[in-house]
XYZ file of C-alpha atoms in Angstrom:
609
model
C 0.000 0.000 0.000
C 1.356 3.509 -0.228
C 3.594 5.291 1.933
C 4.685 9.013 2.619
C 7.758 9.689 3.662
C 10.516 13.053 3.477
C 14.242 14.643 3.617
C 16.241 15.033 6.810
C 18.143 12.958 9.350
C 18.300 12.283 13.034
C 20.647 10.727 15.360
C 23.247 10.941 11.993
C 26.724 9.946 13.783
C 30.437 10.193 12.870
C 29.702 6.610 12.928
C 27.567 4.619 10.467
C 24.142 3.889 12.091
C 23.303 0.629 13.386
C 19.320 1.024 12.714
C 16.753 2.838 11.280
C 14.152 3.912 13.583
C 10.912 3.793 10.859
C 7.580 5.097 12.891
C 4.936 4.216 10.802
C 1.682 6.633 11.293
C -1.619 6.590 9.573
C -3.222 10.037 10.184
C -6.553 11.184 11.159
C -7.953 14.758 10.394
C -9.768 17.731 11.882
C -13.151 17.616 13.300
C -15.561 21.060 12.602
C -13.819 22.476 15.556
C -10.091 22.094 14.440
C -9.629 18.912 16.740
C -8.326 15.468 15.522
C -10.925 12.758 15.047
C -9.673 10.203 17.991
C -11.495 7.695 19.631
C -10.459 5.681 22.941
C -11.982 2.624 20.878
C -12.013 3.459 16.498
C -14.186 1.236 14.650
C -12.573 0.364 11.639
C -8.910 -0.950 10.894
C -6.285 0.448 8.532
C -5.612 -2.031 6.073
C -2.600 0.266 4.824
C -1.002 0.601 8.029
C -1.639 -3.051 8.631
C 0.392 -3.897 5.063
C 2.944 -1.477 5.623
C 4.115 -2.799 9.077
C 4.263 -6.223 7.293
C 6.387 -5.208 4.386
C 8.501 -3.273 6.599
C 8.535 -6.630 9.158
C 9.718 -8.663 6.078
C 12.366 -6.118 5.571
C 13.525 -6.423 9.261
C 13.710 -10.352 8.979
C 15.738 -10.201 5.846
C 18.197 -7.693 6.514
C 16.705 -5.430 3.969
C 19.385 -2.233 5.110
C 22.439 -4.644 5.191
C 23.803 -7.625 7.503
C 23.522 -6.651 11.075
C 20.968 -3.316 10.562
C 18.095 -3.161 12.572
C 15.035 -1.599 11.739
C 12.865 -0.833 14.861
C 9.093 -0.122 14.245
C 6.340 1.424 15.659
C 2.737 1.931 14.263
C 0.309 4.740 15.329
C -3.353 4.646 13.808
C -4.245 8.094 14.994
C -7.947 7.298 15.578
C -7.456 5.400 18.225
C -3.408 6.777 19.673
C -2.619 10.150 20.292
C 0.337 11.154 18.417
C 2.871 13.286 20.215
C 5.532 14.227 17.806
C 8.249 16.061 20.450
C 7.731 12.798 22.946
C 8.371 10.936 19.245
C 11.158 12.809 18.601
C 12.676 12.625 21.941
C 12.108 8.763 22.150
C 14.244 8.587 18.438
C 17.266 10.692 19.928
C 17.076 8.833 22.810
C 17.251 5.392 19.864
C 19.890 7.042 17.921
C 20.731 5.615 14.583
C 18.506 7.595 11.716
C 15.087 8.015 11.608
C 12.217 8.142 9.188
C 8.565 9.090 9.484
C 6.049 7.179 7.091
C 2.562 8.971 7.044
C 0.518 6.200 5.253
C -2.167 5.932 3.231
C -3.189 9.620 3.531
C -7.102 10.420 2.015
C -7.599 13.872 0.336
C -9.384 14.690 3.845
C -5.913 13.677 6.191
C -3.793 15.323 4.103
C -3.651 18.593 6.221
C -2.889 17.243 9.276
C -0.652 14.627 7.808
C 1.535 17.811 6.908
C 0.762 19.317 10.091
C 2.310 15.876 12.046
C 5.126 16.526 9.637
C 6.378 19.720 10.277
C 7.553 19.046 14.103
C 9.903 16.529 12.878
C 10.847 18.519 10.160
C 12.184 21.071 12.189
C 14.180 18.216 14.563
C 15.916 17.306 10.766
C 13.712 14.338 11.019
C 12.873 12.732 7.679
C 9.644 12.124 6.504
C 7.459 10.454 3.504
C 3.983 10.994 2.845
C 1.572 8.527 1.028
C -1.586 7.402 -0.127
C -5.189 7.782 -2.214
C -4.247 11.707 -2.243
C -0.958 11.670 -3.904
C -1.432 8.828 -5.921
C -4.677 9.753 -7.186
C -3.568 13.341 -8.117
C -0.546 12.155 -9.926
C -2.749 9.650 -11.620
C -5.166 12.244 -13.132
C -3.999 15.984 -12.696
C -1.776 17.124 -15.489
C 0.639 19.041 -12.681
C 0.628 18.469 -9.112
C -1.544 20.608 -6.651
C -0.412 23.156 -4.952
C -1.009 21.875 -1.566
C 1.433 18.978 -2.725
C 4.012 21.264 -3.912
C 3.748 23.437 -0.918
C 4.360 20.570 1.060
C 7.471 19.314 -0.666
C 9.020 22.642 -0.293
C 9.055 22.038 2.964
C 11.352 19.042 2.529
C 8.373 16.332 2.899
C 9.052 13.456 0.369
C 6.197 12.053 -1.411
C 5.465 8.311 -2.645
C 3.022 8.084 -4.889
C 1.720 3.659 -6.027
C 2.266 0.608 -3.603
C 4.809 -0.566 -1.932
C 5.576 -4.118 -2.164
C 7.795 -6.222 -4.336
C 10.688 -4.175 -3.074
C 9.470 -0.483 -3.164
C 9.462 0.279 0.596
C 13.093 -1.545 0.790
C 14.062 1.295 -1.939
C 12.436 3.791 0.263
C 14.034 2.703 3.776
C 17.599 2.258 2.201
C 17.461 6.063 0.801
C 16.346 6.929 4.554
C 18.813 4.814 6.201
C 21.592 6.588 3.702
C 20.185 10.049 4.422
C 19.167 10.061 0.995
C 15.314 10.180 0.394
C 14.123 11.239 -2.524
C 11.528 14.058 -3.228
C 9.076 11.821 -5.345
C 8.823 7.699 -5.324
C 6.404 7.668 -8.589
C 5.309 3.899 -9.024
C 1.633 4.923 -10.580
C 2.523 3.395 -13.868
C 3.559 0.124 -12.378
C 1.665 -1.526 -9.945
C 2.989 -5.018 -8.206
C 1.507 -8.684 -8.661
C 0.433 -9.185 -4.904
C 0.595 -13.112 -4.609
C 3.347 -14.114 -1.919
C 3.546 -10.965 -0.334
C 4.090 -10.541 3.394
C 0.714 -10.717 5.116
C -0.658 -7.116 6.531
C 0.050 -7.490 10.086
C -0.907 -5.220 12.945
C 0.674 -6.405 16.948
C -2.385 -7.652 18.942
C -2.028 -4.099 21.283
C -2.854 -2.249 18.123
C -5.813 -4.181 17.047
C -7.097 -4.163 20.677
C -7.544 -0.799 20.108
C -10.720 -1.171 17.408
C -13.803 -2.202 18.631
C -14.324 -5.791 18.149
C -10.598 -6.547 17.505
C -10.807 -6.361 14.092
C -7.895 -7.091 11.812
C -7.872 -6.660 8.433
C -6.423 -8.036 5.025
C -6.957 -6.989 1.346
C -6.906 -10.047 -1.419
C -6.998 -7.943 -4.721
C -6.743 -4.368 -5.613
C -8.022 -2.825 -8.553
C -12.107 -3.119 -10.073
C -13.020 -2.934 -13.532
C -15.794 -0.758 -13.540
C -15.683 3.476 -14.315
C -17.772 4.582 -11.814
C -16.609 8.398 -11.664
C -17.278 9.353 -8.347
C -14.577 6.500 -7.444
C -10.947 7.010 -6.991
C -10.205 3.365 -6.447
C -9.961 2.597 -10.454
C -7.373 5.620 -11.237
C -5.431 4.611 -7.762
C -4.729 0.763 -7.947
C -6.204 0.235 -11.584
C -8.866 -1.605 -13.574
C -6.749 -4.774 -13.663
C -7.649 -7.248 -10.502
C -4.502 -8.169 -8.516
C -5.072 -10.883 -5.965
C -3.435 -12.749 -2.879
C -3.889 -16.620 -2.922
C -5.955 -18.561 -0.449
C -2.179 -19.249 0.931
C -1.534 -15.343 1.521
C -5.281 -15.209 3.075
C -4.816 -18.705 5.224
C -1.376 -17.755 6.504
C -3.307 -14.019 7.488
C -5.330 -15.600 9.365
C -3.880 -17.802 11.163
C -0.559 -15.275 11.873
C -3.416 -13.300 13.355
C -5.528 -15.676 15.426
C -2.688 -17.239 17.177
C -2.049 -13.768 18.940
C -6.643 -14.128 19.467
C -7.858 -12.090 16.546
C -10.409 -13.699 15.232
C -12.414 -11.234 13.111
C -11.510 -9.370 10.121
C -12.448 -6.780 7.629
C -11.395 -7.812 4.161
C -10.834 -4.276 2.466
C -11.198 -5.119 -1.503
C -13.043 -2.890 -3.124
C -15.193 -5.252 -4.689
C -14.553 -8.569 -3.447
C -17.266 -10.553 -6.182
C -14.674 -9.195 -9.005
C -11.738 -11.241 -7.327
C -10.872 -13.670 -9.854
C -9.811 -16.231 -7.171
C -12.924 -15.479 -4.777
C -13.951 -19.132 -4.756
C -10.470 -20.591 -3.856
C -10.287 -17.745 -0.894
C -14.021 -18.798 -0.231
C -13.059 -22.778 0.127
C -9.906 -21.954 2.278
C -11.927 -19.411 4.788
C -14.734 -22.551 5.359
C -11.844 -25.139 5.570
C -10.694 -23.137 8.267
C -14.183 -22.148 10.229
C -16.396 -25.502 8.838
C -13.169 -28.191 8.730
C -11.087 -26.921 11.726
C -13.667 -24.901 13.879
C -11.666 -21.719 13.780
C -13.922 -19.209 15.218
C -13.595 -16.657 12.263
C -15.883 -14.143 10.947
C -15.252 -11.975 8.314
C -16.660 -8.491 7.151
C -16.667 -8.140 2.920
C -17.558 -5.405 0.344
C -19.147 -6.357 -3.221
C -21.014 -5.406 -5.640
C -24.534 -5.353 -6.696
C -24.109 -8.216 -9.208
C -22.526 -10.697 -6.494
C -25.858 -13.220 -6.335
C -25.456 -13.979 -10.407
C -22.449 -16.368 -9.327
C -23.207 -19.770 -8.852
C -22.105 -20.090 -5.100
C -20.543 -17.079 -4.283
C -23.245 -15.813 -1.742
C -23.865 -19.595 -0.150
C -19.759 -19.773 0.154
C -19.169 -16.636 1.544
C -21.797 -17.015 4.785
C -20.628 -20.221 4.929
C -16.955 -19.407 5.649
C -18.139 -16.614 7.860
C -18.962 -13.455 5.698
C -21.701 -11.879 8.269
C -21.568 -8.465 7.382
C -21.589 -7.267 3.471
C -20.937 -4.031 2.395
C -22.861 -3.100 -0.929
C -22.330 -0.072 -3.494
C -25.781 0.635 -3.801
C -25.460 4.114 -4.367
C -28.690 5.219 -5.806
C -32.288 3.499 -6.924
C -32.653 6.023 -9.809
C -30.736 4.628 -12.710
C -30.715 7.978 -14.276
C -28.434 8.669 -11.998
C -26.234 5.580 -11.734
C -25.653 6.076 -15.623
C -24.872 9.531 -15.200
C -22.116 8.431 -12.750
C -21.502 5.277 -15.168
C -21.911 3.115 -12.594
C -23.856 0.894 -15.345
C -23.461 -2.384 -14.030
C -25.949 -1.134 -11.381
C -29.466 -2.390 -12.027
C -32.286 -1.562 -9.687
C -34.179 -4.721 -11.377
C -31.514 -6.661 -9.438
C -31.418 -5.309 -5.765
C -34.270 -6.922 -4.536
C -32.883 -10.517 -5.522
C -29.727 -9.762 -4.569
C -30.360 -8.151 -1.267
C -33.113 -11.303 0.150
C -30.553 -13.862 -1.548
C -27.774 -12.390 1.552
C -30.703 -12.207 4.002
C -31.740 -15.570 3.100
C -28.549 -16.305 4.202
C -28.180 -15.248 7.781
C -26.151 -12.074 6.448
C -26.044 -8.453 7.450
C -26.451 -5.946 4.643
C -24.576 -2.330 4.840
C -25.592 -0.769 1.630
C -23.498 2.924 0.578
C -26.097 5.392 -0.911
C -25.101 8.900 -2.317
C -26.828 11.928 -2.089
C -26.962 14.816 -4.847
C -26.381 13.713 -8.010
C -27.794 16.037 -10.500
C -31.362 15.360 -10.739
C -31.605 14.972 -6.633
C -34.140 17.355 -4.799
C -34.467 17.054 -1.201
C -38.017 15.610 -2.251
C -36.951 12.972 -4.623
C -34.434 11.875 -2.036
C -36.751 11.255 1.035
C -39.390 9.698 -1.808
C -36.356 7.051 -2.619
C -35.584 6.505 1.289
C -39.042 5.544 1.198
C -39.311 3.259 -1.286
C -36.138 1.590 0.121
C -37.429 0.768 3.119
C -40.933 -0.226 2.021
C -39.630 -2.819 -0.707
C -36.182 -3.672 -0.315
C -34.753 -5.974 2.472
C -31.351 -3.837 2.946
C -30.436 -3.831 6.912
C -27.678 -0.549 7.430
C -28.246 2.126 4.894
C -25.146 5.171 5.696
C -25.386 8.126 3.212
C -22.653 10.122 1.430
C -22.534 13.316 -0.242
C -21.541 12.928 -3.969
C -17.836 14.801 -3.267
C -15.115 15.198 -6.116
C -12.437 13.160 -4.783
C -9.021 14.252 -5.683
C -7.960 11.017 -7.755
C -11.707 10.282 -9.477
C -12.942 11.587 -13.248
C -15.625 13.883 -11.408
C -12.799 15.703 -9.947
C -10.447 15.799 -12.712
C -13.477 17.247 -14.629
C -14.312 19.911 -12.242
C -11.143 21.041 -11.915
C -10.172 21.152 -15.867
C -13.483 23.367 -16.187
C -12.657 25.911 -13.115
C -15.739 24.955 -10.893
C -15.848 25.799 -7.544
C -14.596 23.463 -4.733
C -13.803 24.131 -1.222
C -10.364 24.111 -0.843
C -9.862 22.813 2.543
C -8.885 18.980 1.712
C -9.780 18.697 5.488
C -13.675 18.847 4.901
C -13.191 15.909 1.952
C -14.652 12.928 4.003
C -18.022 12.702 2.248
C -19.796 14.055 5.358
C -19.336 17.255 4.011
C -20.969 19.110 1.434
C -17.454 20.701 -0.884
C -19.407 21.581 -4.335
C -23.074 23.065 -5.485
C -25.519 21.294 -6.663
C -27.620 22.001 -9.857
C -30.882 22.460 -8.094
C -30.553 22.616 -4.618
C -28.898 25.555 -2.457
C -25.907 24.703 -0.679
C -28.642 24.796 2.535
C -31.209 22.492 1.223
C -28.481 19.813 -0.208
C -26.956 19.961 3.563
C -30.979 19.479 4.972
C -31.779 16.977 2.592
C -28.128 14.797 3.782
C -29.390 14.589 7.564
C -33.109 14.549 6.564
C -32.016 11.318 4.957
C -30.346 9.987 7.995
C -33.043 11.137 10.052
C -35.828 9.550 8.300
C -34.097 5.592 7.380
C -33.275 5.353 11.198
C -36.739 6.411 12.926
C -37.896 4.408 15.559
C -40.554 2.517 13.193
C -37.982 1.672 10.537
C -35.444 0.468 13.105
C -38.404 -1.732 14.683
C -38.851 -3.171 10.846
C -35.163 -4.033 10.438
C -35.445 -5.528 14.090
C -38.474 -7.768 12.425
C -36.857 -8.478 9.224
C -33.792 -9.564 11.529
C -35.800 -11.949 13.797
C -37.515 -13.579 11.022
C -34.418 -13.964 9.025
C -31.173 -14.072 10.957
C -32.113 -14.149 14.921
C -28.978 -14.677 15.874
C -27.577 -11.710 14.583
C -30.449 -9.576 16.434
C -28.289 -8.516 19.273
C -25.378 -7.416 16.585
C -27.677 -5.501 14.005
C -29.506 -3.785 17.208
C -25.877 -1.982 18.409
C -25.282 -0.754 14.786
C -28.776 0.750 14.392
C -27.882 2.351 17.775
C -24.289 3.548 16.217
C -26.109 4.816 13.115
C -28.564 6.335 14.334
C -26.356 8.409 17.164
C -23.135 9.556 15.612
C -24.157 11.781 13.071
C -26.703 14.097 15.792
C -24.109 13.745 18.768
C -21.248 13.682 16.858
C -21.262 15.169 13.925
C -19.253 12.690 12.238
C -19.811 9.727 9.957
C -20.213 6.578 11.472
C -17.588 5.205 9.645
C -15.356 7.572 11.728
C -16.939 6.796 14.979
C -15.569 4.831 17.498
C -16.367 4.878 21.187
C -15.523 7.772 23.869
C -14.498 10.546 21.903
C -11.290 11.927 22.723
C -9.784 15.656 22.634
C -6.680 17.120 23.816
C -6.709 20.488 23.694
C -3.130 21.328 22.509
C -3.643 19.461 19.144
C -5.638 21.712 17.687
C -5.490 22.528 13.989
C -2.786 25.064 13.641
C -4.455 28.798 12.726
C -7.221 28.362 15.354
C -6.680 29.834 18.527
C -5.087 27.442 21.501
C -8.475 27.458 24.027
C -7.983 28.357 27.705
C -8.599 25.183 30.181
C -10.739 27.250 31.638
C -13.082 27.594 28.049
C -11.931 23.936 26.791
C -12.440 21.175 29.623
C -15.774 22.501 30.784
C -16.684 22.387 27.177
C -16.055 19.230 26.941
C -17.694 18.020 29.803
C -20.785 19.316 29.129
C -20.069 17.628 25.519
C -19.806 14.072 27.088
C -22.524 14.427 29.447
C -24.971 15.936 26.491
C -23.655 12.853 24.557
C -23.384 10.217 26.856
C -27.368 11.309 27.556
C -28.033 10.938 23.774
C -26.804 7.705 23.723
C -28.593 6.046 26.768
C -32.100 7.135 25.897
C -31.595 6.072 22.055
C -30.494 2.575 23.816
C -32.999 2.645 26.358
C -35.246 2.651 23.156
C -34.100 0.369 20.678
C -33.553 -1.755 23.810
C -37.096 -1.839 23.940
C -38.148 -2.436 20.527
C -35.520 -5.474 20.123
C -37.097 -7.247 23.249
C -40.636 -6.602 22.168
C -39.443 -8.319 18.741
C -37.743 -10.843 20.452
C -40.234 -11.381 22.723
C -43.049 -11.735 19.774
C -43.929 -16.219 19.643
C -44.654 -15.504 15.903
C -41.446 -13.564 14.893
C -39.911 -16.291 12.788
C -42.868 -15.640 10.463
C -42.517 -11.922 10.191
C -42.947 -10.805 6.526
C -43.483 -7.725 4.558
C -43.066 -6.158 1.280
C -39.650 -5.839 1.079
C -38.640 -9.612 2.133
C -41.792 -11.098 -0.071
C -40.633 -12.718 -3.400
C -43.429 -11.740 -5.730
C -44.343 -12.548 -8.866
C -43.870 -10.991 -11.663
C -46.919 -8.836 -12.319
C -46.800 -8.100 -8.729
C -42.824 -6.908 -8.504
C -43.581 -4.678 -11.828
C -45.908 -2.745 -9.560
C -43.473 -1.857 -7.170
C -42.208 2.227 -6.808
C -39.347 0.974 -7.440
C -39.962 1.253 -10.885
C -42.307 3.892 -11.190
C -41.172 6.660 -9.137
C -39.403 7.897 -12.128
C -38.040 7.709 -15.810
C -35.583 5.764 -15.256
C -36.915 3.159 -13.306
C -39.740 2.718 -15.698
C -37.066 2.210 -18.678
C -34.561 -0.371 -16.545
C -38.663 -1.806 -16.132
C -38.638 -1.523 -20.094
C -35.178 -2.998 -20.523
C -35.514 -6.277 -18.055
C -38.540 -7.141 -20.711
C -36.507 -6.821 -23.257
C -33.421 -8.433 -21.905
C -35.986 -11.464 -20.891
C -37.474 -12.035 -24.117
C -34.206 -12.210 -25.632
C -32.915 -14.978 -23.314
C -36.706 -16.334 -24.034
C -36.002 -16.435 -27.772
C -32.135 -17.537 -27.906
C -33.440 -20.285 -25.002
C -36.094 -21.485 -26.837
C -34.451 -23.922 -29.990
C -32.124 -25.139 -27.531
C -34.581 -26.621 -25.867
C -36.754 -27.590 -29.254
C -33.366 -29.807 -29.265
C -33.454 -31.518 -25.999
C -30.739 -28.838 -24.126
């Protein structure tokens, strides 16, 4: 995965160094009040910090900088540990040898603090390397770099831009262990096979720090679809890379000897892995054949249940919680984002195939594409939960991501963008929309969020749940709860949530003012107390509905619109399909697309098959 790192030295001796001291730090960013997202417990793992720690592990074991060279590592995921750069820099003079800073896999929104982490060590003649979606995707796309790159590199920060294995990072930590890093590492136009490489590996104190213990591994890189809001195609390619079930079994079990047994596979698209059914057979070898207590968390796309197996295999070798790209139920506005191989005529299938299954579904969903009103949007959260079976629904403003088409185009044609990279987390509104003010696009985002978790939807997914998966009731109930919470209380995501929120006062973003103790702690308290109230009562009532569902003698035959296979007439009168153009032309082009499989089908089996 990709690193960042830049120019100076520390501990540099008459003598040659023994060791390289490489602290390996994957940033957060700013909250609305200047203050670094940080959790005592984060929810989700790094997968980039996780690979880079085992590249640079495999470097250790084979001597990488030379016979007898050391390299000592440390790994900060700055949603869950503070970072302190002068009690880092202190702890490396104390090391001596030389020193390098890695800030990895750095989003458009973490790029200003990771520069702000930099500059400390910087001025201690520190070196440091910066990497990630950011710099790779604006070197993929952007015919010069930005200026906030350039700015940056001025200040002696070096820049690596691609992935680092098959030797890469060894490149990079031999130019830091010379005192000789380079200003740009540029390995966008060559991107490595993956098969055989070390395992991403996090120590067992580092996972402890997510909520669940959740490791992480990814088994490909790269999709082949165009989508243009995405910046995954332009970053790691169109061309599927993939670990063997080897790479994922030795994972695994590397990880659940030290008692981490759950893990969030981070491909893009895992139903587009060409080996999926060979990493399938391994994962229920391991949980069916050995009783491994393993559960694993997968994203794929809306096409997934047209392979023979794939959605049986997966639950079966512990796939419980599925994230989906469903982005939008107006195809209008999927093909305006050519996400084509989207078709509404498929999510109801696809979504009761998982559920059939015993599987939780997370579906994405964006918000202000072109033709979006705050109207049409709360009609299509509607519709969504009336007739389709999805479980976790978390909304996204459509943002221009530095390193996807949308942006490229925006910023060839001069349209307005906010500037601060900071505010790029897709929580945040950073462009106008064609019909709505910026005001009503911002209403419509947590009118959406508002309306999909009421009480009497969450009491339907609680139904849906018994009926379908009990055992997962106690699960699905806490994320409802998370959902439903961080976005009033916190103002953040859920995806950046974590539990206990935490804030130190003196790493504030630089240009706001430092806040007295006397103006910042009682703040604060009366922030956790305010939140900590939020949270009880919205447990205290979803608490309630789940044991009222629970309690129900006829909840195993729960049914409703949305879980209900219908027949044909009877799905083609679904909103669905009618609440506009489009869906009344992918209506029009199922038809078609059946008659012609009608017709082909039809002197084969005039033939006998």
């Amino acid at each position: 995965m990709s690193i960042a790192i830049g120019h100076s030295t520390a501990g540099s001796a008459a003598s040659a160094p023994d060791h390289l001291n490489f602290i390996i730090i994957k940033p957060s960013h700013y909250d609305d009040d200047g203050y670094p997202i940080q959790w005592l417990r984060s929810a989700i793992p790094s997968n980039t910090l996780a690979c880079l720690n085992g590249l640079a592990l495999d470097a250790k074991r084979r001597e990488a900088l030379g016979s007898g060279v050391d390299i000592r590592i440390d790994t900060y995921d700055e949603t869950n540990r503070r970072v302190r750069p002068q009690r880092i820099i202190r702890a490396l003079r104390k090391s001596g040898g030389r020193s390098l800073i890695g800030l990895v896999g750095v989003q458009s929104n973490q790029f200003s603090r990771a520069v702000d982490i930099a500059r400390p060590f910087l001025a201690a003649g520190i070196q440091v390397c910066i990497g990630g979606f950011h710099v790779s995707g604006c070197i993929a796309m952007l015919p010069e770099l930005p200026q906030e790159i350039r700015e940056a590199q001025a200040l002696g920060i070096s820049f690596f831009a691609g992935e680092a294995e098959n030797g890469r990072l060894d490149q990079v930590l031999r130019d830091a262990f010379n005192g000789e890093l380079k200003p740009l590492y540029n390995f966008m136009d060559d991107l490595p096979a993956l098969e055989g490489s070390p395992a991403p590996m996090l120590p067992e104190k580092v996972v402890r720090r997510t909520l669940g213990a959740i490791s992480s591994i990814d088994l490909g890189r790269g999709c082949p679809y165009q989508c243009s809001f995405c910046t995954i195609i332009n970053v790691q390619g169109r061309k599927s890379r993939v670990r063997s079930a080897d790479d994922l079994e030795r994972t695994v079990r590397e990880n659940y000897a030290q008692g981490i047994k759950r893990f969030f596979i981070t491909d893009d698209n895992l139903a587009r892995n060409s080996m999926w059914e060979e990493l399938f057979d391994r994962m229920i070898k391991m949980k069916v054949d050995e009783g491994m207590d393993i559960g694993f968390t997968i994203q794929v796309d809306t096409l997934c249940h047209k392979i023979p197996n794939f959605i049986e295999k997966a639950t079966k070798g512990g796939a419980r919680r599925i994230f989906i790209g469903l982005e939008n139920i107006n195809p209008d506005n999927l093909i305006g984002a050519k996400k084509r191989q989207n078709k509404i005529t498929d999510y109801r299938e696809m979504l009761q195939k998982w559920a059939e299954h015993g599987a939780i579904t997370v579906a994405g969903y964006i918000l202000g594409f072109p033709g979006d009103t705050k109207e049409s949007i709360l009609r299509d959260v509607a519709i969504i939960q009336r007739e389709l079976p999805v479980d976790i629904l978390e909304f996204f403003f459509l943002t221009p991501l530095p390193g996807s088409e949308d942006h490229k185009v925006q910023w060839s044609k001069g349209v307005w963008m906010d500037p601060d990279l900071n505010k790029y987390d897709l929580n945040h509104r950073v462009s106008h929309h064609p019909k709505m003010s910026d005001a009503e696009w911002e209403d419509a985002y947590r009118a959406a969020w508002q309306a999909y978790y009421s009480p009497e939807h969450v009491r339907t997914i609680l139904k849906r749940t018994a009926a379908k998966k009990p055992i997962m009731l106690g699960g699905i109930t806490s994320t409802l709860l998370w959902f439903n919470t961080m976005i009033p209380l916190e103002g953040l995501h859920p995806l950046e949530g974590g539990m206990i929120r935490m804030k130190y006062r003196r790493d504030r973003r630089p240009g706001l003012p430092l806040e007295s103790p006397f103006v910042f702690y009682p703040r604060l308290a009366r922030e956790t107390v305010r939140k900590l109230r939020g949270y009880w009562s919205t447990w205290r009532l979803f608490h309630a509905i789940r044991k009222e569902v629970a309690a129900d003698p006829d909840a195993r035959n729960y049914t409703d619109l949305a879980l209900s296979p219908l027949m044909e007439n009877e799905a083609e009168s679904l909103d669905l399909y009618h609440a506009t153009r489009g869906g009344e032309a992918a209506l029009a082009r199922k038809h078609r697309d059946d008659a012609i499989r009608a017709h082909a089908a039809a002197p084969r089996a005039a033939m006998g098959g």
